[in-house]
Each structure stands twice: as C-alpha cells, then as structure tokens.
PDB file of C-alpha atoms in Angstrom:
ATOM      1  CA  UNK A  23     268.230  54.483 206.799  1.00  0.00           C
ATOM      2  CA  UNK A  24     269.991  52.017 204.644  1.00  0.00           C
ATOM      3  CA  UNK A  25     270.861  49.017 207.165  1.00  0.00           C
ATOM      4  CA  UNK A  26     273.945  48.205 205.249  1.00  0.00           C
ATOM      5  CA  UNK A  27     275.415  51.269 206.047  1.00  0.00           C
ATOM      6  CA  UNK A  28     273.729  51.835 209.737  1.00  0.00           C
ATOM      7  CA  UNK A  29     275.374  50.285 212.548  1.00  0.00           C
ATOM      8  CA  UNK A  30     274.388  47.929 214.935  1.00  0.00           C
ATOM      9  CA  UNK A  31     272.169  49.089 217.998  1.00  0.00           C
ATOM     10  CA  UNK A  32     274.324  46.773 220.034  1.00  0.00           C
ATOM     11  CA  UNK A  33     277.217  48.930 218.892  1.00  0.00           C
ATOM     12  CA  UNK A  34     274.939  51.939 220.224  1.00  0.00           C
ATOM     13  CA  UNK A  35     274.748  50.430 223.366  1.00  0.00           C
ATOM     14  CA  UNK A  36     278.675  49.521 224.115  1.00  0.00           C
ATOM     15  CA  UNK A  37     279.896  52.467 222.775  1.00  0.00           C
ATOM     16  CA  UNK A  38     278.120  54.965 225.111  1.00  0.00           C
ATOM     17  CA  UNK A  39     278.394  52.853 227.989  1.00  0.00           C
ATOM     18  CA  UNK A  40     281.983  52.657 227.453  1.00  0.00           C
ATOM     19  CA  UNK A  41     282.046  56.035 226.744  1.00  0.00           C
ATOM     20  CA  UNK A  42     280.200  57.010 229.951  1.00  0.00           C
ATOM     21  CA  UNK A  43     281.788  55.121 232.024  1.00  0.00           C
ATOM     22  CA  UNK A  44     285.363  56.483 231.096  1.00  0.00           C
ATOM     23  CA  UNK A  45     283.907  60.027 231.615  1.00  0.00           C
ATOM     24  CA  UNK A  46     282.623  59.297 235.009  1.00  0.00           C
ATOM     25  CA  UNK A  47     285.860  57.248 236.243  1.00  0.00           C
ATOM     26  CA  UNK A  48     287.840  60.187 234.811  1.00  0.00           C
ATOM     27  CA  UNK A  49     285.503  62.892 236.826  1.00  0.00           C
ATOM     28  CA  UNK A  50     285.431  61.191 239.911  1.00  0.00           C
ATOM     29  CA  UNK A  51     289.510  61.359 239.634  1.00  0.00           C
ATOM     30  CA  UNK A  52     289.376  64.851 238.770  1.00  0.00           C
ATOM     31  CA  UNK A  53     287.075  65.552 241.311  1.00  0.00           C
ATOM     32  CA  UNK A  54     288.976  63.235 244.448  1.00  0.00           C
ATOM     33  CA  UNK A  55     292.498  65.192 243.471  1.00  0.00           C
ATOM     34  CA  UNK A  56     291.274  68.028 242.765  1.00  0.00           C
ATOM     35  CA  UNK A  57     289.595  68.766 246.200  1.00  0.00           C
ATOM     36  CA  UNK A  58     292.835  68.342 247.648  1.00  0.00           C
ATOM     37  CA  UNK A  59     294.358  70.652 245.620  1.00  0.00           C
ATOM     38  CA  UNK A  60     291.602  73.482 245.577  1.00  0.00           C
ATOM     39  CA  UNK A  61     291.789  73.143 249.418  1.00  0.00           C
ATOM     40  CA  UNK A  62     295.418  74.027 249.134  1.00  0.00           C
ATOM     41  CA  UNK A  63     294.573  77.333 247.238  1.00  0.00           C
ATOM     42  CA  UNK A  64     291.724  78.329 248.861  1.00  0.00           C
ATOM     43  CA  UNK A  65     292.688  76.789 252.151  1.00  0.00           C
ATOM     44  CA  UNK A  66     290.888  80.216 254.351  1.00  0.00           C
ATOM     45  CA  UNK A  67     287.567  79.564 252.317  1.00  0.00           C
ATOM     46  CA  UNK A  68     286.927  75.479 252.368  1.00  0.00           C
ATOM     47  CA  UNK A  69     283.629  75.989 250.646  1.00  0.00           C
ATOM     48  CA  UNK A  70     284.989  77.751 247.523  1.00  0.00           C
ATOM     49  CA  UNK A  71     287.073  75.242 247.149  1.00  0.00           C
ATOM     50  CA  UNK A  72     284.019  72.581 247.235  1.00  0.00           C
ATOM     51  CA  UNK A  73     282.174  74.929 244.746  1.00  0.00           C
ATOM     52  CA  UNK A  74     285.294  75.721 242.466  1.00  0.00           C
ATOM     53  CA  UNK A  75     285.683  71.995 242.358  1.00  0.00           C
ATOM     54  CA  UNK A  76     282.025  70.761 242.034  1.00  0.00           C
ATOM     55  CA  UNK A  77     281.459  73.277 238.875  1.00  0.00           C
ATOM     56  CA  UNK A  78     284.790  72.167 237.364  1.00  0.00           C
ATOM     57  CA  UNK A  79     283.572  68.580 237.288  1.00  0.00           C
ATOM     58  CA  UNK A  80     280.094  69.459 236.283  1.00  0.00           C
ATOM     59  CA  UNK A  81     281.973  70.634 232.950  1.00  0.00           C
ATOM     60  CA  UNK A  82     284.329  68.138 232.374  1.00  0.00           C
ATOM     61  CA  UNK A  83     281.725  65.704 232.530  1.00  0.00           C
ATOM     62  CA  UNK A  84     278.744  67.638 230.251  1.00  0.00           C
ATOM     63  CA  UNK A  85     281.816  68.448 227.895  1.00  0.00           C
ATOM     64  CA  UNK A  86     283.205  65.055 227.410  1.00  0.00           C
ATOM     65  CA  UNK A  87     280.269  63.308 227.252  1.00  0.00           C
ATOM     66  CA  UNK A  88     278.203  65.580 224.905  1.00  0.00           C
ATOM     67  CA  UNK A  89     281.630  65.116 222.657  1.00  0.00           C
ATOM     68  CA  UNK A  90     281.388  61.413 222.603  1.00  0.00           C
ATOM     69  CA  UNK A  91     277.389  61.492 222.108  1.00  0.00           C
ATOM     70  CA  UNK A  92     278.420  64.055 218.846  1.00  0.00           C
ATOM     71  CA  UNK A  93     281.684  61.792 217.421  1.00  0.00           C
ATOM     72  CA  UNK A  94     279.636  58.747 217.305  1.00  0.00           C
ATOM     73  CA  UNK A  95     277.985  59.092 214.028  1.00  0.00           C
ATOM     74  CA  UNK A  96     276.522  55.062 213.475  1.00  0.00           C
ATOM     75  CA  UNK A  97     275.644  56.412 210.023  1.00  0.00           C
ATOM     76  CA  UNK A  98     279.094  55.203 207.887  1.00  0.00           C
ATOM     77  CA  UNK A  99     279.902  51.971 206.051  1.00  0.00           C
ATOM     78  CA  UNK A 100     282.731  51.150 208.598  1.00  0.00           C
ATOM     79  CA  UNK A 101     280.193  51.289 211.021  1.00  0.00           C
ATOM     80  CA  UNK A 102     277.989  48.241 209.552  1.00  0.00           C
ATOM     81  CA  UNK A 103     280.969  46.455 207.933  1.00  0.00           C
ATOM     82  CA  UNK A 104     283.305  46.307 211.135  1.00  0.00           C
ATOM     83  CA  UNK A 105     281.652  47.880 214.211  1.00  0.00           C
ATOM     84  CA  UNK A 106     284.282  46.671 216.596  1.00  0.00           C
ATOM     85  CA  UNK A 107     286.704  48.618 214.618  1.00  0.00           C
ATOM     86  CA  UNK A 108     284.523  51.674 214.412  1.00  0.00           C
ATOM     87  CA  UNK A 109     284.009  51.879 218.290  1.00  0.00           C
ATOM     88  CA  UNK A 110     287.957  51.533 219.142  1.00  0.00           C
ATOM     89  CA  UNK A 111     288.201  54.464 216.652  1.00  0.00           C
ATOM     90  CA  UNK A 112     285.902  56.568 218.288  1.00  0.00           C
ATOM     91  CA  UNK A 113     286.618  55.299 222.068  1.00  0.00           C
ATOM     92  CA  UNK A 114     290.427  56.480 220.947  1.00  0.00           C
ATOM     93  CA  UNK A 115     289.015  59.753 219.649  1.00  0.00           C
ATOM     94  CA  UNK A 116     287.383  60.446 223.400  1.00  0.00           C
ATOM     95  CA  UNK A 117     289.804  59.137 224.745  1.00  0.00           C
ATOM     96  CA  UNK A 118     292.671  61.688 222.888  1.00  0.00           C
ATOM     97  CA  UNK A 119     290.592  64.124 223.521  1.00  0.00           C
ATOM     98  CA  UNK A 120     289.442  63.379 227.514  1.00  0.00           C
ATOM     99  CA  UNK A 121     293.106  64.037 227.670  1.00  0.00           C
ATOM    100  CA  UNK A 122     293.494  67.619 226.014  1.00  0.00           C
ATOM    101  CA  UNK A 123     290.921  68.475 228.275  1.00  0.00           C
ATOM    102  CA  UNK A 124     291.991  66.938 231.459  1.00  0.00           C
ATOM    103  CA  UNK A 125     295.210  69.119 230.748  1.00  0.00           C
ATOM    104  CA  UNK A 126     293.040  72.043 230.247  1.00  0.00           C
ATOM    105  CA  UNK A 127     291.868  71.662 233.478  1.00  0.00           C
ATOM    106  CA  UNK A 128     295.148  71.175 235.228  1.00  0.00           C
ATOM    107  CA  UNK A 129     296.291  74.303 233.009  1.00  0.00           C
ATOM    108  CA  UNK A 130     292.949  76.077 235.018  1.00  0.00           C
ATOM    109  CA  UNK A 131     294.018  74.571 238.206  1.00  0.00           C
ATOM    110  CA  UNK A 132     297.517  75.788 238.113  1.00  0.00           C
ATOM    111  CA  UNK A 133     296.555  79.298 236.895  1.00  0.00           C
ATOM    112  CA  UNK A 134     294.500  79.451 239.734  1.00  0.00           C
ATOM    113  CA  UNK A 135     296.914  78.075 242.481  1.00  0.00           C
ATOM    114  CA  UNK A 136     299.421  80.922 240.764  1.00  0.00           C
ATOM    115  CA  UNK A 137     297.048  83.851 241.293  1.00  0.00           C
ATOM    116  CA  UNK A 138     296.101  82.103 244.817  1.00  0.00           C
ATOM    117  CA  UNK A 139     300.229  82.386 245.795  1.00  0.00           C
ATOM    118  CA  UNK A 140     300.760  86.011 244.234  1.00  0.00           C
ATOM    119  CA  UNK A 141     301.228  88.444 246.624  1.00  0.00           C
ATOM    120  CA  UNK A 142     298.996  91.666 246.904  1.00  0.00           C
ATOM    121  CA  UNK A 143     300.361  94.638 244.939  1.00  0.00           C
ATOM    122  CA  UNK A 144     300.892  96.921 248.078  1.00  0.00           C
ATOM    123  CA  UNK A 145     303.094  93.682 249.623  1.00  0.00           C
ATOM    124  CA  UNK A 146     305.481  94.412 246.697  1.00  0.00           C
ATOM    125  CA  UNK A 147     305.303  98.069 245.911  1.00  0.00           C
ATOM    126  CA  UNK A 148     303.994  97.816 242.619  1.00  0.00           C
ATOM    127  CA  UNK A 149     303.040 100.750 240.252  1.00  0.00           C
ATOM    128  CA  UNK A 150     299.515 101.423 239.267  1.00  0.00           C
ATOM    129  CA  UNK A 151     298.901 102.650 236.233  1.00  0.00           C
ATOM    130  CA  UNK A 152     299.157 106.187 236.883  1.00  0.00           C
ATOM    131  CA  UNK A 153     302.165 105.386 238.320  1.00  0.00           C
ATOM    132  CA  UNK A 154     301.489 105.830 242.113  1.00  0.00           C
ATOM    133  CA  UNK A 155     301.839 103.015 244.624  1.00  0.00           C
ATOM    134  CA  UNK A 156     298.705 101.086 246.250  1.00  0.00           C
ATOM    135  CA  UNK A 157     298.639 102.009 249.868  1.00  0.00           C
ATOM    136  CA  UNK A 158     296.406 100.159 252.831  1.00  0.00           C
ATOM    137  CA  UNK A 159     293.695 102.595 253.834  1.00  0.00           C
ATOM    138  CA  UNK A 160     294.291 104.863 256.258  1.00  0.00           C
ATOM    139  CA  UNK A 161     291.825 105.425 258.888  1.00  0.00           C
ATOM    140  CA  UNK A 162     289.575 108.347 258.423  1.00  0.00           C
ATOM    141  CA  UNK A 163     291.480 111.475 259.850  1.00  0.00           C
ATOM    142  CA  UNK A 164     289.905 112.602 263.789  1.00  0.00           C
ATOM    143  CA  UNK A 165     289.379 116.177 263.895  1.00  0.00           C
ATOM    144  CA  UNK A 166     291.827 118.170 265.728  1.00  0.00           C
ATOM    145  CA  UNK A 167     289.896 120.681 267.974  1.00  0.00           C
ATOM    146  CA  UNK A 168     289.848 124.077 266.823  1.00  0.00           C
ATOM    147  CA  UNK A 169     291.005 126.866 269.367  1.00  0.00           C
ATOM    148  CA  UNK A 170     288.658 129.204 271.001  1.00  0.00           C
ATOM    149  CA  UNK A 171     290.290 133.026 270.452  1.00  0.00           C
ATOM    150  CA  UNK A 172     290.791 134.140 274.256  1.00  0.00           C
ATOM    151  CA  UNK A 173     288.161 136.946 274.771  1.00  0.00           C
ATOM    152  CA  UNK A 174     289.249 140.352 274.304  1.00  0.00           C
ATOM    153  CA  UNK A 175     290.479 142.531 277.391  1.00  0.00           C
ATOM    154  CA  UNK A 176     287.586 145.222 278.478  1.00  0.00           C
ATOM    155  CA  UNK A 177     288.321 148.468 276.706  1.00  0.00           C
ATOM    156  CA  UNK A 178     289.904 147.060 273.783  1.00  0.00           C
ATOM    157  CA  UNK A 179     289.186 147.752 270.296  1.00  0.00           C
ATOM    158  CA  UNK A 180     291.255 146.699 266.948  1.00  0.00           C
ATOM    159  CA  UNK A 181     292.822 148.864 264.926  1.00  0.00           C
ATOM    160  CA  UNK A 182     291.469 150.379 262.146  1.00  0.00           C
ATOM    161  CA  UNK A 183     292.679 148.850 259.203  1.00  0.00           C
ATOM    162  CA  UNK A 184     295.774 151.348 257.324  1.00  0.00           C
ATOM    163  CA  UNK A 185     294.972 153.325 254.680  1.00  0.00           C
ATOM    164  CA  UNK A 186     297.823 153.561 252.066  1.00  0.00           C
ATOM    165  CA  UNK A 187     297.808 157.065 250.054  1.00  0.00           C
ATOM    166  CA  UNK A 188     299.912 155.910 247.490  1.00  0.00           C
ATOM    167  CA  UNK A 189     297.038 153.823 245.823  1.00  0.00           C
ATOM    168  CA  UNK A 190     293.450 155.155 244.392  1.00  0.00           C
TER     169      UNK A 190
END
C-alpha cells in the first residue's frame, strides 16, 4: 500500500465509531417504537411481538453496519489528501442510506399491522378460488339412531316377489 494514497488509521478509527454508534442509536429507536407498535398488532401474542421486534433489529443493525464496514474503502487519494472530507462523504452515504432502510422497515411494519387488521375471509364472505365461500367448521355430524324393523307377526310370511310374463 502506497501511503500517499492510504488513509489515515485515525480516520479508520472515527469513521467506524461514528458509524457504529449511529447504527446502534438508530436500532435502539427502532427497537423502543417499534415494541410499542408490534404490541399493537400482535396485542393477543406479547411474545411475537418481542420476537418480531428483536429479529427486525438484529437486521437493521448487521445490515447497516456491514454497509458502512463495505463503503469505507481507505484505499483512494481523497482519502490521504483530505480525510475529514472523505469521512463526511461516507458518514452521509450511511447515513442516506440508514434512511432507505429505516423506511423499509416502517414499509414491513405497516404491511404487517395491515394484514394484522384484515378481517378473516369467512367474516366477509369472500370467494375462494373455486368460487365457493369459506365456512367455520361444522362439528362432526352425531349419528341418528337407526330403527329396529318391529318383528314380524307369528304366521306371517312375505310375498313372493311378482313375476311379470310380458318379459323373458
């Protein structure tokens, strides 16, 4: 490496700690508001919404910060010749693109607050696709007793069946 065109290991240093830091303030925000609002959606199962949240900030934070590990490239002529003015650039770059994602997630978060408040398709008489309508189960049917024929009076016999001439 050429130090003339490799930046400065302070730069290193403030860069990702900036960068960190701005990832984890922006999780923990996700993560405070969006526990309320997960609780709203899934507010007859708390603990989904404490999972649903925890994974949700889990990615935010290994996607944002494994972006601004892979835009910092200390290997440019900027980077030796102004450094401060290389970091803002890239800081501004996360920082762009922490947004994007943060609306991502609130896209995610509405889309699932939507399908939370939908009613169920046999609530609204909705078509399947063969074009019946879905039903609630009926309970399983109870067997209707059969009848016992009444026994035959003493002396009785059936008839013998007819006998038609008219066919061979």
């Amino acid at each position: 490496m050429d130090p003339r065109t490799t930046a400065p290991p302070l730069l290193y240093l403030v860069y990702i700690g900036t960068s960190l830091a701005l990832t984890l303030l922006l999780a923990a925000t996700l993560y405070r508001n969006g526990k309320t609002f997960l609780n709203d959606v899934f507010e007859d199962r708390p603990g989904m919404a404490e999972a649903v949240n925890h994974l949700l900030v889990v990615g935010f934070f290994m996607l944002n910060a494994g972006y601004a590990l892979l835009i910092f490239r200390g290997e440019d002529s900027r980077a030796a010749a102004r450094p401060a003015d290389f970091a803002m650039e890239r800081v501004g770059m996360l920082l762009v693109t922490l947004g994007v994602i943060h609306f991502v997630n609130m896209a995610a978060f509405m889309k699932i607050r939507h399908r939370a408040s939908q009613p169920t398709p046999a609530a609204t008489g909705a078509l399947l696709r063969d074009g019946s309508t879905p039903s609630a189960p009926s309970p399983a049917p109870t067997p209707t007793p059969t009848p016992t024929p009444a026994p035959a009076p003493i002396g009785w016999a059936p008839a013998p069946p007819a006998v038609r001439w008219d066919q061979p």
